Amino acid sequence: GAVVSQHPSWVICKSGTSVKIECRSLDFQATTMFWYRQFPKQSLMLMATSNEGSKATYEQGVEKDKFLINHASLTLSTLTVTSAHPEDSSFYICSARDLTYEQYFGPGTRLTVT
Amino acid sequence: GENVEQHPSTLSVQEGDSAVIKCTYSDSASNYFPWYKQELGKRPQLIIDIRSNVGEKKDQRIAVTLNKTAKHFSLHITETQPEDSAVYFCAAGLFSGGYNKLIFGAGTRLAVHP
């Protein structure tokens, strides 16, 4: 099946710094990638939809200036958490869609802001 | 926008029993309904999906039913095994051209006891 990777798998950063998370589709071209946030024992909350070569579409309540998304190629999307604060600590998961309906999820990135 | 409700939040069964998880959605335009299994600390994995032109789909011990009129769909797991223990998420989405985001239910934590 299709494989999606994320890097890093976990990161600890200090409050006020920025963190970049990469999402790659390894064996297929993904015209659309999605970024989710998941709190412990909770559901996947869609943050934004990212289409290659165009601006991301953010869900209501998600600050686009804080969560910068770039989808520069058909295999790579990045999420940058700017000026991170402790409340941004969470599990961030990306997914990528191929030509079918299915979304393939990455392994997730655990962000801890101290 | 779409809203997905999922019940129950937790489900405990004995090995060999059946498990049923139910979801309702709000947007009658939604046409794709996948189910994901997420084990602790791992990425969500698609286990079965159904499209709006089908009422039922089965894959070995797993089946999904869809009632478009009532806007609800259900996951049925028969002959449960301890390795079925995980969190299960339903999702609903409208797939039309490039628009294909999924909205997830809150999740059901299934425990299968030997």
Tab-separated table of C-alpha atoms in Angstrom:
chain	number	residue	atom	x	y	z
A	1	GLY	CA	0.000	0.000	0.000
A	2	ALA	CA	0.894	3.670	-0.224
A	3	VAL	CA	3.370	4.920	2.370
A	4	VAL	CA	3.431	8.309	4.047
A	5	SER	CA	6.279	9.391	6.280
A	6	GLN	CA	6.608	12.238	8.746
A	7	HIS	CA	9.678	13.862	10.197
A	8	PRO	CA	10.471	14.296	12.975
A	9	SER	CA	8.541	11.668	14.922
A	10	TRP	CA	8.855	13.727	18.056
A	11	VAL	CA	10.227	17.162	18.923
A	12	ILE	CA	10.673	19.222	22.048
A	13	CYS	CA	11.061	22.959	21.667
A	14	LYS	CA	11.069	26.023	23.832
A	15	SER	CA	8.180	28.431	23.975
A	16	GLY	CA	8.475	31.135	21.320
A	17	THR	CA	10.432	29.095	18.808
A	18	SER	CA	9.167	27.657	15.519
A	19	VAL	CA	9.019	24.028	14.512
A	20	LYS	CA	8.727	22.529	11.028
A	21	ILE	CA	7.160	19.128	10.404
A	22	GLU	CA	7.533	17.355	7.067
A	23	CYS	CA	5.061	14.988	5.462
A	24	ARG	CA	6.141	12.915	2.472
A	25	SER	CA	4.338	10.479	0.221
A	26	LEU	CA	7.041	7.920	-0.557
A	27	ASP	CA	5.652	5.898	-3.412
A	28	PHE	CA	2.866	7.934	-4.929
A	29	GLN	CA	2.071	11.475	-5.934
A	30	ALA	CA	-0.302	13.235	-3.610
A	31	THR	CA	-2.191	16.133	-5.089
A	32	THR	CA	-3.835	16.724	-1.738
A	33	MET	CA	-2.434	16.405	1.756
A	34	PHE	CA	-4.208	16.991	5.045
A	35	TRP	CA	-2.982	18.067	8.450
A	36	TYR	CA	-4.693	16.870	11.621
A	37	ARG	CA	-4.201	17.503	15.288
A	38	GLN	CA	-4.973	14.846	17.867
A	39	PHE	CA	-5.091	15.369	21.608
A	40	PRO	CA	-4.684	12.377	23.942
A	41	LYS	CA	-7.635	10.010	23.751
A	42	GLN	CA	-9.433	12.319	21.348
A	43	SER	CA	-10.357	12.332	17.706
A	44	LEU	CA	-8.527	13.629	14.669
A	45	MET	CA	-9.266	17.301	14.171
A	46	LEU	CA	-8.718	18.506	10.620
A	47	MET	CA	-6.584	21.643	10.589
A	48	ALA	CA	-6.127	22.303	6.897
A	49	THR	CA	-6.217	20.866	3.405
A	50	SER	CA	-3.135	21.370	1.300
A	51	ASN	CA	-3.116	21.199	-2.491
A	52	GLU	CA	0.140	21.145	-4.417
A	53	GLY	CA	1.060	24.540	-5.764
A	54	SER	CA	-1.741	26.468	-4.109
A	55	LYS	CA	-2.550	27.974	-0.762
A	56	ALA	CA	-3.829	25.723	1.989
A	57	THR	CA	-7.454	25.824	3.047
A	58	TYR	CA	-7.750	26.156	6.797
A	59	GLU	CA	-10.610	24.920	8.933
A	60	GLN	CA	-12.559	27.361	11.013
A	61	GLY	CA	-10.728	28.313	14.183
A	62	VAL	CA	-7.261	27.368	12.921
A	63	GLU	CA	-4.882	30.328	12.759
A	64	LYS	CA	-3.204	30.296	9.362
A	65	ASP	CA	-0.472	32.681	10.482
A	66	LYS	CA	0.434	30.363	13.313
A	67	PHE	CA	0.263	27.091	11.398
A	68	LEU	CA	2.020	27.714	8.094
A	69	ILE	CA	1.490	25.049	5.479
A	70	ASN	CA	3.497	24.677	2.308
A	71	HIS	CA	2.848	22.026	-0.345
A	72	ALA	CA	5.664	22.680	-2.765
A	73	SER	CA	5.665	19.359	-4.576
A	74	LEU	CA	3.476	16.335	-5.196
A	75	THR	CA	5.336	14.403	-2.509
A	76	LEU	CA	6.038	16.933	0.219
A	77	SER	CA	3.983	19.145	2.494
A	78	THR	CA	5.306	20.984	5.523
A	79	LEU	CA	3.607	22.354	8.612
A	80	THR	CA	5.434	25.065	10.552
A	81	VAL	CA	4.189	25.905	14.014
A	82	THR	CA	5.333	29.482	14.560
A	83	SER	CA	6.010	31.014	17.953
A	84	ALA	CA	5.003	27.792	19.656
A	85	HIS	CA	3.427	27.835	23.097
A	86	PRO	CA	2.692	25.019	25.542
A	87	GLU	CA	-0.932	24.842	24.375
A	88	ASP	CA	0.358	23.879	20.920
A	89	SER	CA	1.718	20.656	22.372
A	90	SER	CA	-0.096	17.860	20.600
A	91	PHE	CA	0.142	14.973	18.170
A	92	TYR	CA	0.184	16.225	14.583
A	93	ILE	CA	-0.687	13.742	11.827
A	94	CYS	CA	-0.659	14.275	8.109
A	95	SER	CA	-2.392	12.253	5.444
A	96	ALA	CA	-2.092	12.127	1.695
A	97	ARG	CA	-4.610	11.216	-0.941
A	98	ASP	CA	-3.840	9.483	-4.203
A	99	LEU	CA	-6.175	9.247	-7.161
A	100	THR	CA	-8.639	7.130	-5.194
A	101	TYR	CA	-10.750	8.248	-2.264
A	102	GLU	CA	-8.446	6.763	0.348
A	103	GLN	CA	-6.297	8.854	2.648
A	104	TYR	CA	-3.022	7.356	3.851
A	105	PHE	CA	-1.821	8.588	7.207
A	106	GLY	CA	1.675	9.378	8.345
A	107	PRO	CA	2.961	8.043	11.679
A	108	GLY	CA	2.479	11.392	13.393
A	109	THR	CA	4.720	13.897	15.148
A	110	ARG	CA	4.520	14.484	18.860
A	111	LEU	CA	5.270	18.112	19.663
A	112	THR	CA	6.064	19.194	23.209
A	113	VAL	CA	6.533	22.885	23.892
A	114	THR	CA	8.233	23.712	27.173
B	1	GLY	CA	-20.356	21.929	7.566
B	2	GLU	CA	-20.306	18.229	8.224
B	3	ASN	CA	-20.666	16.913	11.757
B	4	VAL	CA	-20.156	13.261	12.682
B	5	GLU	CA	-21.349	11.691	15.911
B	6	GLN	CA	-20.088	8.292	17.026
B	7	HIS	CA	-21.383	5.897	19.677
B	8	PRO	CA	-20.488	4.312	21.975
B	9	SER	CA	-17.323	5.984	23.198
B	10	THR	CA	-16.170	2.760	24.825
B	11	LEU	CA	-17.134	-0.829	24.135
B	12	SER	CA	-16.068	-3.923	25.997
B	13	VAL	CA	-16.814	-7.407	24.636
B	14	GLN	CA	-15.760	-10.969	25.212
B	15	GLU	CA	-13.636	-12.699	22.635
B	16	GLY	CA	-15.867	-14.242	19.992
B	17	ASP	CA	-18.725	-11.807	20.506
B	18	SER	CA	-19.787	-9.207	17.941
B	19	ALA	CA	-19.156	-5.480	18.239
B	20	VAL	CA	-21.212	-2.736	16.638
B	21	ILE	CA	-20.247	0.929	16.390
B	22	LYS	CA	-22.671	3.507	15.037
B	23	CYS	CA	-22.187	6.901	13.444
B	24	THR	CA	-24.492	9.607	12.192
B	25	TYR	CA	-23.616	12.446	9.850
B	26	SER	CA	-25.286	15.740	9.155
B	27	ASP	CA	-24.455	16.642	5.541
B	28	SER	CA	-26.678	14.719	3.150
B	29	ALA	CA	-24.192	15.483	0.356
B	30	SER	CA	-21.483	13.315	1.943
B	31	ASN	CA	-20.750	10.311	-0.235
B	32	TYR	CA	-17.768	8.535	1.289
B	33	PHE	CA	-17.655	6.824	4.678
B	34	PRO	CA	-14.416	5.173	5.793
B	35	TRP	CA	-13.607	3.450	9.074
B	36	TYR	CA	-10.155	3.654	10.620
B	37	LYS	CA	-8.487	1.596	13.334
B	38	GLN	CA	-5.863	3.259	15.493
B	39	GLU	CA	-3.721	1.295	17.883
B	40	LEU	CA	-1.989	3.084	20.727
B	41	GLY	CA	0.748	5.375	19.465
B	42	LYS	CA	0.247	4.362	15.852
B	43	ARG	CA	-1.231	5.909	12.753
B	44	PRO	CA	-4.882	5.374	11.757
B	45	GLN	CA	-5.303	2.507	9.311
B	46	LEU	CA	-8.227	2.191	6.919
B	47	ILE	CA	-10.099	-1.043	7.599
B	48	ILE	CA	-13.145	-0.650	5.382
B	49	ASP	CA	-14.998	2.053	3.523
B	50	ILE	CA	-18.312	2.484	1.770
B	51	ARG	CA	-19.606	4.869	-0.830
B	52	SER	CA	-23.092	6.297	-0.967
B	53	ASN	CA	-24.158	4.165	-3.909
B	54	VAL	CA	-23.794	1.007	-1.813
B	55	GLY	CA	-25.849	-0.074	1.213
B	56	GLU	CA	-23.564	-2.719	2.653
B	57	LYS	CA	-20.005	-3.936	2.270
B	58	LYS	CA	-18.268	-6.870	3.894
B	59	ASP	CA	-14.656	-7.926	4.242
B	60	GLN	CA	-14.183	-11.143	6.199
B	61	ARG	CA	-15.150	-10.372	9.829
B	62	ILE	CA	-15.827	-6.706	9.169
B	63	ALA	CA	-18.907	-5.191	7.594
B	64	VAL	CA	-20.271	-1.695	7.171
B	65	THR	CA	-23.861	-0.687	6.512
B	66	LEU	CA	-25.100	2.664	5.287
B	67	ASN	CA	-28.563	4.169	5.578
B	68	LYS	CA	-28.563	7.318	3.482
B	69	THR	CA	-32.104	8.275	4.377
B	70	ALA	CA	-31.389	8.228	8.098
B	71	LYS	CA	-27.824	9.484	7.560
B	72	HIS	CA	-26.197	6.833	9.637
B	73	PHE	CA	-23.674	4.086	9.079
B	74	SER	CA	-22.403	1.294	11.257
B	75	LEU	CA	-19.365	-0.922	11.653
B	76	HIS	CA	-19.909	-4.558	12.543
B	77	ILE	CA	-17.096	-6.798	13.750
B	78	THR	CA	-17.931	-10.473	14.199
B	79	GLU	CA	-15.986	-13.133	16.091
B	80	THR	CA	-13.921	-10.480	17.827
B	81	GLN	CA	-10.337	-11.255	18.802
B	82	PRO	CA	-8.034	-9.578	21.340
B	83	GLU	CA	-6.059	-8.016	18.483
B	84	ASP	CA	-9.206	-6.131	17.475
B	85	SER	CA	-8.734	-4.014	20.612
B	86	ALA	CA	-8.050	-0.447	19.459
B	87	VAL	CA	-9.744	2.877	18.884
B	88	TYR	CA	-12.050	2.953	15.872
B	89	PHE	CA	-12.958	6.160	14.065
B	90	CYS	CA	-15.696	6.670	11.546
B	91	ALA	CA	-15.504	9.531	9.071
B	92	ALA	CA	-17.672	11.159	6.455
B	93	GLY	CA	-16.763	13.252	3.470
B	94	LEU	CA	-17.872	14.637	0.164
B	95	PHE	CA	-15.685	13.549	-2.689
B	96	SER	CA	-16.264	15.727	-5.694
B	97	GLY	CA	-13.363	16.599	-7.944
B	98	GLY	CA	-10.577	17.892	-5.744
B	99	TYR	CA	-12.742	18.496	-2.692
B	100	ASN	CA	-12.359	15.523	-0.441
B	101	LYS	CA	-11.846	16.333	3.207
B	102	LEU	CA	-12.971	13.927	5.902
B	103	ILE	CA	-14.622	14.789	9.185
B	104	PHE	CA	-14.016	12.241	11.923
B	105	GLY	CA	-16.201	10.975	14.705
B	106	ALA	CA	-14.979	11.106	18.295
B	107	GLY	CA	-13.819	7.500	18.293
B	108	THR	CA	-14.782	4.257	20.046
B	109	ARG	CA	-12.349	2.482	22.310
B	110	LEU	CA	-12.952	-1.242	21.814
B	111	ALA	CA	-11.622	-3.727	24.328
B	112	VAL	CA	-11.861	-7.447	23.537
B	113	HIS	CA	-11.301	-9.619	26.573
B	114	PRO	CA	-9.975	-13.187	26.200
